[in-house]
PDB file of C-alpha atoms in Angstrom:
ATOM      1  CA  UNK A   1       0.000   0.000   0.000  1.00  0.00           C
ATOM      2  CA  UNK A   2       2.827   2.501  -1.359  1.00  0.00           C
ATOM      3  CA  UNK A   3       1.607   5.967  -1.248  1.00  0.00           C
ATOM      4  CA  UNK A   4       3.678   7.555  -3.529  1.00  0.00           C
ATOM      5  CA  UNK A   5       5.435   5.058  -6.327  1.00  0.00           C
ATOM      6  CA  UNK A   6       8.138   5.966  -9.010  1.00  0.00           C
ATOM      7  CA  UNK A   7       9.392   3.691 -11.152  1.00  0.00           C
ATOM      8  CA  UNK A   8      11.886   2.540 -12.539  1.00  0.00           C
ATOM      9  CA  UNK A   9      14.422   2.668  -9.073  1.00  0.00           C
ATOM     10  CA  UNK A  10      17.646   2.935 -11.038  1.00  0.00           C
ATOM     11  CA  UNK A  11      18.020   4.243 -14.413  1.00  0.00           C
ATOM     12  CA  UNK A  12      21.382   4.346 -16.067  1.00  0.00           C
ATOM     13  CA  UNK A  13      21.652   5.554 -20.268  1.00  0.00           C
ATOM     14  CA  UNK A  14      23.405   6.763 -22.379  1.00  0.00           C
ATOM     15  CA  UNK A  15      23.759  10.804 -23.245  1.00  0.00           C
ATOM     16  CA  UNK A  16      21.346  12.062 -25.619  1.00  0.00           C
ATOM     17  CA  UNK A  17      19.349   9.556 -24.871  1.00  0.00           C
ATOM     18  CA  UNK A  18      14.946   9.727 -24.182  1.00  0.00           C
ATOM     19  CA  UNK A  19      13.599   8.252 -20.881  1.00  0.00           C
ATOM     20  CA  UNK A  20      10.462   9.118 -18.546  1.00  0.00           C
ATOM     21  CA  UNK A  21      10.551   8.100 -14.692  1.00  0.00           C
ATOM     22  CA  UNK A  22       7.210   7.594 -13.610  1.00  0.00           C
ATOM     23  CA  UNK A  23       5.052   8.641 -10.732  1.00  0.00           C
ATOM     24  CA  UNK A  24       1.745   7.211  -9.286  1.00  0.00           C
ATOM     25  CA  UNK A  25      -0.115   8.389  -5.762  1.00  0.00           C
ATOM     26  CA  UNK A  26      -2.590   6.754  -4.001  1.00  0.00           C
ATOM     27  CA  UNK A  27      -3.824   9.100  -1.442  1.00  0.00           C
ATOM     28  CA  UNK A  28      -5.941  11.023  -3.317  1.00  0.00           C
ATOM     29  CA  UNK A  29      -3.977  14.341  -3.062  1.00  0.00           C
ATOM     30  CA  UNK A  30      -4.616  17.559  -5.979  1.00  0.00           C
ATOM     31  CA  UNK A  31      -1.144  17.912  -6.048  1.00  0.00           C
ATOM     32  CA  UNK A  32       2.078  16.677  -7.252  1.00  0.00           C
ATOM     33  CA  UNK A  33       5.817  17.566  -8.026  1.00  0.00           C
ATOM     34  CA  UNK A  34       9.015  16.646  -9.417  1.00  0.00           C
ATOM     35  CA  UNK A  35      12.052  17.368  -7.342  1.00  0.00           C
ATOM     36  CA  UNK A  36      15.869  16.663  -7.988  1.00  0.00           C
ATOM     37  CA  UNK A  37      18.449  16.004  -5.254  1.00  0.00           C
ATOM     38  CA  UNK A  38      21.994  16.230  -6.836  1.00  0.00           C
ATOM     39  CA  UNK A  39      25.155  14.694  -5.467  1.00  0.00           C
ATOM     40  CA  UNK A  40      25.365  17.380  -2.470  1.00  0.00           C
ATOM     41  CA  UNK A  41      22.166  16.051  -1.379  1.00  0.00           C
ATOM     42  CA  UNK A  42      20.195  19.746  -2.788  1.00  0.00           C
ATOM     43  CA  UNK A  43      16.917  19.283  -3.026  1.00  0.00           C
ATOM     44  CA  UNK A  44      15.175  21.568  -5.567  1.00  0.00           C
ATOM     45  CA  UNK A  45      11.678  21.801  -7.125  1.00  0.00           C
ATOM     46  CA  UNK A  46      11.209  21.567 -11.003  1.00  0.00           C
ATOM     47  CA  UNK A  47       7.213  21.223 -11.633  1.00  0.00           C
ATOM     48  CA  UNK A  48       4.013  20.956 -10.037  1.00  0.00           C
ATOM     49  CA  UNK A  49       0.659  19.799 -10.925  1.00  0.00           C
ATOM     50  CA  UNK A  50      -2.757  20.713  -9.370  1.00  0.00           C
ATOM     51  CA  UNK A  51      -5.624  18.428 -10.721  1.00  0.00           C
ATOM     52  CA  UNK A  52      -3.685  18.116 -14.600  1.00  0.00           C
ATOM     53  CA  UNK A  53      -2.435  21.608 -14.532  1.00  0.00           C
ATOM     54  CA  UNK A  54       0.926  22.974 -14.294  1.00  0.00           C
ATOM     55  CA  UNK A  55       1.559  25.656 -11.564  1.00  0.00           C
ATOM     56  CA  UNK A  56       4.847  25.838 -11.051  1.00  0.00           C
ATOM     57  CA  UNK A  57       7.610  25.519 -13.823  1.00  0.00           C
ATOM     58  CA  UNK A  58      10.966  26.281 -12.149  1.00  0.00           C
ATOM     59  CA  UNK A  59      13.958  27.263 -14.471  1.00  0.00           C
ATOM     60  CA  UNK A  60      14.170  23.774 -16.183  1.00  0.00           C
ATOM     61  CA  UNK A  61      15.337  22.964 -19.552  1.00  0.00           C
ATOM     62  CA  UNK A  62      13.071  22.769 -21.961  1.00  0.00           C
ATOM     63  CA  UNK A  63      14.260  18.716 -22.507  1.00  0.00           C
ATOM     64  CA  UNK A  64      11.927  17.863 -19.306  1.00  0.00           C
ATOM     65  CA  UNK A  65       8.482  17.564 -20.151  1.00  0.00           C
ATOM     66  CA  UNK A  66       6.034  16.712 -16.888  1.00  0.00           C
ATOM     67  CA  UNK A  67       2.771  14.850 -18.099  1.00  0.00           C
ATOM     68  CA  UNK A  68       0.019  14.530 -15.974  1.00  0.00           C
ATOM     69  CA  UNK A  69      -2.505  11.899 -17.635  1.00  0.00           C
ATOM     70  CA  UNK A  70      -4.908  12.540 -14.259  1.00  0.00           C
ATOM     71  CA  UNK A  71      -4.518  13.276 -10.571  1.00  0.00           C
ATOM     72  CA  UNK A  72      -3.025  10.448  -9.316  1.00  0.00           C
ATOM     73  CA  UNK A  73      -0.152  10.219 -11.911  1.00  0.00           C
ATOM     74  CA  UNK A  74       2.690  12.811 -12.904  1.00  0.00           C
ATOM     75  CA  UNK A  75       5.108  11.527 -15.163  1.00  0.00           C
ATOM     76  CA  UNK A  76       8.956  13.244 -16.353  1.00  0.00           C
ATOM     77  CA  UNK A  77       9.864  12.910 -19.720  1.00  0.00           C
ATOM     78  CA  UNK A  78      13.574  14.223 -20.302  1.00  0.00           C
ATOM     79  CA  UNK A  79      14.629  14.060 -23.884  1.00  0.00           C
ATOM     80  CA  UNK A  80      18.411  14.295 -24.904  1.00  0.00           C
ATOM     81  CA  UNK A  81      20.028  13.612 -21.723  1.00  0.00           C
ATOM     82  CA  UNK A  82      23.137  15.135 -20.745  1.00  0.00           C
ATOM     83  CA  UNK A  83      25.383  14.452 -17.731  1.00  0.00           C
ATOM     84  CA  UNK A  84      24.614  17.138 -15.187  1.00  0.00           C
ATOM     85  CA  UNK A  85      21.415  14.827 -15.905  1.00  0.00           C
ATOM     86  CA  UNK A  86      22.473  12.884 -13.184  1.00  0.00           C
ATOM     87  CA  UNK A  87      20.603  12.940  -9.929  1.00  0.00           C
ATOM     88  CA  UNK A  88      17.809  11.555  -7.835  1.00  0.00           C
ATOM     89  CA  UNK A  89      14.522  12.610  -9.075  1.00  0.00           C
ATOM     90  CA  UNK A  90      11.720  12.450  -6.384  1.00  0.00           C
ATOM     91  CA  UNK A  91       8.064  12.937  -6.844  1.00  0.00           C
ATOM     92  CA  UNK A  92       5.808  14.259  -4.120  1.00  0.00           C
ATOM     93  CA  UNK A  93       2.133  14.532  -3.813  1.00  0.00           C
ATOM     94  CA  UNK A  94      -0.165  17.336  -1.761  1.00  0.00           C
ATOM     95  CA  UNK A  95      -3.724  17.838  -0.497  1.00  0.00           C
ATOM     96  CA  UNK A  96      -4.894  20.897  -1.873  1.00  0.00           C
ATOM     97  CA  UNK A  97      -5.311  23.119   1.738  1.00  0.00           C
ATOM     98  CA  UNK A  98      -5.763  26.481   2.345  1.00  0.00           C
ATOM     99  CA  UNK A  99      -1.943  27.157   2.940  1.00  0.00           C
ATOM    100  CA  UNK A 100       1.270  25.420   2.264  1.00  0.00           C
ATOM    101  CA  UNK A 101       0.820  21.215   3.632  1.00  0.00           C
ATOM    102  CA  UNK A 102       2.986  18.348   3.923  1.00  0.00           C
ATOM    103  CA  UNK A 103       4.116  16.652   0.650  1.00  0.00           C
ATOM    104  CA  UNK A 104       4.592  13.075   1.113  1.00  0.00           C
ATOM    105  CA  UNK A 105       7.884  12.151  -1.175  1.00  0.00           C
ATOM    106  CA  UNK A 106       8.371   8.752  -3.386  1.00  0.00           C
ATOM    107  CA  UNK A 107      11.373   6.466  -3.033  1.00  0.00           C
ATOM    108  CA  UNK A 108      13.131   8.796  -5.825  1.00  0.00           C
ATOM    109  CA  UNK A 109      14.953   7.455  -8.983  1.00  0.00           C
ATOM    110  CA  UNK A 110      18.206   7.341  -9.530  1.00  0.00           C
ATOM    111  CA  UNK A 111      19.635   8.594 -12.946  1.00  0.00           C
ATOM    112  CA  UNK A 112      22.747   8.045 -14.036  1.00  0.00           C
ATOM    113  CA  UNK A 113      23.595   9.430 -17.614  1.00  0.00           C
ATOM    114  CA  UNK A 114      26.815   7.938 -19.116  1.00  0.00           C
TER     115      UNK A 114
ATOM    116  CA  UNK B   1      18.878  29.785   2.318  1.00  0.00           C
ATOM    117  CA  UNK B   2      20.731  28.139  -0.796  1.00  0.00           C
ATOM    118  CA  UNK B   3      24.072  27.168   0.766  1.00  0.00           C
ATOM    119  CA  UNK B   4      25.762  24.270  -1.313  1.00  0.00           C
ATOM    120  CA  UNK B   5      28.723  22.843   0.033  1.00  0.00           C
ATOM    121  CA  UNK B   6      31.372  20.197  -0.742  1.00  0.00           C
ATOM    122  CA  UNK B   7      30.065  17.938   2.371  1.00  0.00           C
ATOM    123  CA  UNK B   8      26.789  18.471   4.279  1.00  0.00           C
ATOM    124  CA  UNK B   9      27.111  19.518   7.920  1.00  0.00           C
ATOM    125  CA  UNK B  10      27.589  16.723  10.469  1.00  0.00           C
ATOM    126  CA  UNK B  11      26.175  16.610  13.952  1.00  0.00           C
ATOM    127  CA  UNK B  12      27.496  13.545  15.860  1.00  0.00           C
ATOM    128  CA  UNK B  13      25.915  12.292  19.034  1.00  0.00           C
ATOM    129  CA  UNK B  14      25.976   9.699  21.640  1.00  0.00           C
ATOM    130  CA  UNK B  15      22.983   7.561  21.715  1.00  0.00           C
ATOM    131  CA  UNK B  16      20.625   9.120  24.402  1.00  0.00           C
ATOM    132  CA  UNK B  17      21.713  12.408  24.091  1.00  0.00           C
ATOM    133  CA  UNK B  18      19.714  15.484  22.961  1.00  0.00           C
ATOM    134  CA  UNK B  19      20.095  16.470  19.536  1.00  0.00           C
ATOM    135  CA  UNK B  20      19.501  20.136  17.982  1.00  0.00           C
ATOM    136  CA  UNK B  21      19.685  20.986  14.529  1.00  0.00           C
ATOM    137  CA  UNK B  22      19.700  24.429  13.296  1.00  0.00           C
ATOM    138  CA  UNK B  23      18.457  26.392  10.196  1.00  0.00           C
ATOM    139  CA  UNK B  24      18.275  29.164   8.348  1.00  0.00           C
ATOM    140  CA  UNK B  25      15.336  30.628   6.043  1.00  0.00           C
ATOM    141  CA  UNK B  26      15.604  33.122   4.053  1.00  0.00           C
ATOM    142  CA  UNK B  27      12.303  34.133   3.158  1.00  0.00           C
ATOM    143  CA  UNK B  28      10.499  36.666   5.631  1.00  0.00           C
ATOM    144  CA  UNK B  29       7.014  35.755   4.057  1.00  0.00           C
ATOM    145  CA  UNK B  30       7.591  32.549   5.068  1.00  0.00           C
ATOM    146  CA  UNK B  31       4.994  31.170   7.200  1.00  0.00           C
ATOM    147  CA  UNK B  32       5.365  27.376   6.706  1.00  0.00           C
ATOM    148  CA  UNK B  33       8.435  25.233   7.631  1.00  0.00           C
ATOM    149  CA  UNK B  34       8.528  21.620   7.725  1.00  0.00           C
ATOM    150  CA  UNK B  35      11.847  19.083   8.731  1.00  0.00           C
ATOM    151  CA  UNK B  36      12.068  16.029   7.027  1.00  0.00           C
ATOM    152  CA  UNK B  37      14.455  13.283   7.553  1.00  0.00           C
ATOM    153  CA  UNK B  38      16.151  11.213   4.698  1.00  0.00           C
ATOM    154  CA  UNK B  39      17.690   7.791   5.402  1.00  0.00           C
ATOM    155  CA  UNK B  40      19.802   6.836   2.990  1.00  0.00           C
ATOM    156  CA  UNK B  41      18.280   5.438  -0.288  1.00  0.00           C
ATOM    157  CA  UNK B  42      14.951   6.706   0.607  1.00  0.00           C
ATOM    158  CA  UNK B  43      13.002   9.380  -0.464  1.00  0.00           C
ATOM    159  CA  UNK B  44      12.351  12.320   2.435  1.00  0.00           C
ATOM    160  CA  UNK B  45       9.988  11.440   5.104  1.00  0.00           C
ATOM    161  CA  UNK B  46       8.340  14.253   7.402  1.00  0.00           C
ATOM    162  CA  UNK B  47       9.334  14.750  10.658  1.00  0.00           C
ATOM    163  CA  UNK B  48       7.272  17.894  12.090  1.00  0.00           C
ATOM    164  CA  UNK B  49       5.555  21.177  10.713  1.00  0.00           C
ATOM    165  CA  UNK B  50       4.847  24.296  12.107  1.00  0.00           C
ATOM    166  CA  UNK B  51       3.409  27.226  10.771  1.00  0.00           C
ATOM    167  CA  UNK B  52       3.911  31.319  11.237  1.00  0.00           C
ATOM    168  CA  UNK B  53       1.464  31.780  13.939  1.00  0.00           C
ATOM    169  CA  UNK B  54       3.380  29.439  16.783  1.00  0.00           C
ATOM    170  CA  UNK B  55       6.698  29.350  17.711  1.00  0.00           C
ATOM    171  CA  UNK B  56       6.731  25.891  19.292  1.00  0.00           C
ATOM    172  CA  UNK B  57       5.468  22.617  18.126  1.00  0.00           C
ATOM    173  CA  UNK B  58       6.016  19.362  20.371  1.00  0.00           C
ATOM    174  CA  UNK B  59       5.585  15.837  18.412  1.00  0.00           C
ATOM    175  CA  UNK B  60       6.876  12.397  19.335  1.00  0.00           C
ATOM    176  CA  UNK B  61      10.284  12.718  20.848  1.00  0.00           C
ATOM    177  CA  UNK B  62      10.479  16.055  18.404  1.00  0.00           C
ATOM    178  CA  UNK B  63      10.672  19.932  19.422  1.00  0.00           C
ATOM    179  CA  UNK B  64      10.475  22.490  16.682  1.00  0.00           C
ATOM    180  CA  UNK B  65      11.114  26.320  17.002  1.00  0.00           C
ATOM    181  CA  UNK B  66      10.842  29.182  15.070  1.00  0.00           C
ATOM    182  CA  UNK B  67      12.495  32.377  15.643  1.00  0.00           C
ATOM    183  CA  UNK B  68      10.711  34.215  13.157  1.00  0.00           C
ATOM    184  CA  UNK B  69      12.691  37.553  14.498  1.00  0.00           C
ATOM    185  CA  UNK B  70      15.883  35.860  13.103  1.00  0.00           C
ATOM    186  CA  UNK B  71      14.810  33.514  10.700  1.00  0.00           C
ATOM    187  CA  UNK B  72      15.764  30.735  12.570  1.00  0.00           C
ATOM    188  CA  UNK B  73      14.049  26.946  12.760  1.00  0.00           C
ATOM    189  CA  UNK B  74      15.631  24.395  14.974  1.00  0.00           C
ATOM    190  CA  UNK B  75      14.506  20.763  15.335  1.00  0.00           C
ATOM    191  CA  UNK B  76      15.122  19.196  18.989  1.00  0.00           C
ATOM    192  CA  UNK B  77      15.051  15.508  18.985  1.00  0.00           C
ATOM    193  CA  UNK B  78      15.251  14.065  22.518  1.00  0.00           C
ATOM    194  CA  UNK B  79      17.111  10.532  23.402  1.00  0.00           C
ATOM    195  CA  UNK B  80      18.841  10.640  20.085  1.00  0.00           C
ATOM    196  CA  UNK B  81      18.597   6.643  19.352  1.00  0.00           C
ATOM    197  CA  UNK B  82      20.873   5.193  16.522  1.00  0.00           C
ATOM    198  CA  UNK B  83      17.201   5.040  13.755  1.00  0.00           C
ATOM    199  CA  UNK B  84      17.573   8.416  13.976  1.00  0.00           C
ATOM    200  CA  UNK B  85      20.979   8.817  11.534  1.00  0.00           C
ATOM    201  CA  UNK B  86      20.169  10.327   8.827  1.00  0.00           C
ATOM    202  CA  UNK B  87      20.065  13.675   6.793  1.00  0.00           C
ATOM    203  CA  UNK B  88      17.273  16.602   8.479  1.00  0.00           C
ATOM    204  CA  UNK B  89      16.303  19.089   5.621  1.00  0.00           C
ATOM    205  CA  UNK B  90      13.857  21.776   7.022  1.00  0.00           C
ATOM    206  CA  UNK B  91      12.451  23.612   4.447  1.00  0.00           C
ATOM    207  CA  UNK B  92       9.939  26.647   3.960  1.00  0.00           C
ATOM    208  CA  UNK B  93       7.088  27.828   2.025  1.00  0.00           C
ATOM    209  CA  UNK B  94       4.168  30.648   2.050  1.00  0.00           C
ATOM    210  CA  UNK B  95       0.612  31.503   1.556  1.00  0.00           C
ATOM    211  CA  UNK B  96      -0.096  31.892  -2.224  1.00  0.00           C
ATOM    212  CA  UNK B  97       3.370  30.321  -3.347  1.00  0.00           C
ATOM    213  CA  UNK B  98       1.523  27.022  -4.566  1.00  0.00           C
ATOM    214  CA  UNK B  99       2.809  25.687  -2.324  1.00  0.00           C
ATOM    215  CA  UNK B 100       6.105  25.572  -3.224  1.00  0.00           C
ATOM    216  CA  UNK B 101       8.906  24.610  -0.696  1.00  0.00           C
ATOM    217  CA  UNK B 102      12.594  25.546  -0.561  1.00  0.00           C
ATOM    218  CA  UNK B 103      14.887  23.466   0.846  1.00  0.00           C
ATOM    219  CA  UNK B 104      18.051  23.957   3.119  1.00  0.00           C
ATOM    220  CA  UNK B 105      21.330  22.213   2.453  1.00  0.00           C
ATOM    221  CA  UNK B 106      20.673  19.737   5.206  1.00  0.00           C
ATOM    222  CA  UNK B 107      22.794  18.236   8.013  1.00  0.00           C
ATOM    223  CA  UNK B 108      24.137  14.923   8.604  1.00  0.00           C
ATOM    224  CA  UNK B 109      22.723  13.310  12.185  1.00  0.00           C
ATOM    225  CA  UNK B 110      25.159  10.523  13.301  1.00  0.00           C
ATOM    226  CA  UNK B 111      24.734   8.566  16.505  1.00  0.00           C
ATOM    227  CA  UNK B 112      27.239   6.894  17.855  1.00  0.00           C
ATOM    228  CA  UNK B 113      26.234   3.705  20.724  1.00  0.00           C
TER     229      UNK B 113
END
């Protein structure tokens, strides 16, 4: 009864490569992010989703694409990978409140572009 | 705030012992902060929350303060036990900022039997 999944674990590639890490909540939360942790442990927001719709789009390259097919799923496309690629990617998930709530985190991914 | 440094910050304890762990925000419209607690391999798991309006929250074993005069959060974790290694990120948000939370650099807990 995971409540927030990503899949796959590990994902190793090759640069300028195409891959998508996926997401999936079960607790019935609005919301949901993408975060990346690089290798000095920095955690730092990319996107987030309310109910399908983007509402925050930190200064990303345009190579990661968030999809959110409905509520319970947000998905991260990154197309032509590069090196500084490389991280832990974790998604999160939100009830919608009337201020800032706890986001519950996933296991994370870990990318590693070659 | 947004330090980034070659190793995190390590706080080493002896098991039993109090532990504190400091932070910084950087925000003054903060008025959300939240620790979490990452064990290696594992995503970030919440520890405590406390919003703008307190300046004390007790939880299991767990003491948060917020020193909104000098933008200070600390996280107090009584009898330190060895589960509790791990890296503490406290992080902040605001009203109207979607939510939206910024991270500190974190720092290393070690416990030591």
């Amino acid at each position: 009864d995971t409540a927030v999944s990503q899949t796959p674990k590990y994902l190793v590639t090759q640069m300028g490569n195409d891959k998508s890490i996926k997401c999936e909540q079960n607790l019935g939360h609005d919301t949901m992010y993408w975060y990346k942790q690089d290798s000095k442990k920095f955690l730092k927001i990319m996107f987030s989703y309310n109910n399908k719709e983007l509402i925050i789009n930190e200064t990303v390259p345009n190579r990661f694409s968030p999809k959110s097919p409905d509520k319970a799923h947000l998905n991260l496309h990154i197309n032509s990978l590069e090196l500084g690629d490389s991280a832990v990617y974790f998604c999160a998930s939100s009830q919608e409140g009337t201020g800032p709530m706890e986001q519950f985190f996933g296991p994370g991914t870990r990318l590693t572009v070659l | 705030g947004e330090s980034v440094g070659l190793h995190l910050p390590t706080l080493s304890v002896q098991e039993g012992d109090n532990s504190i762990i400091n932070c910084a925000y950087s925000n003054s419209a903060s008025d959300y902060f939240i620790w979490y607690k990452q064990e290696s391999g594992k995503g970030p798991q919440f520890i405590i929350d406390i919003r703008s309006n307190m300046d004390k929250r007790q939880g299991q074993r767990v003491t948060v303060l917020l020193n909104k005069t000098v933008k200070h959060l600390s996280l107090q974790i009584a009898a330190t036990q060895p589960g509790d290694s791990a890296v503490y990120f406290c992080a902040e948000s605001f009203s109207g900022g979607y939510n939206k939370l910024i991270f500190g650099a974190g720092t290393r807990l070690a416990v030591h039997p």
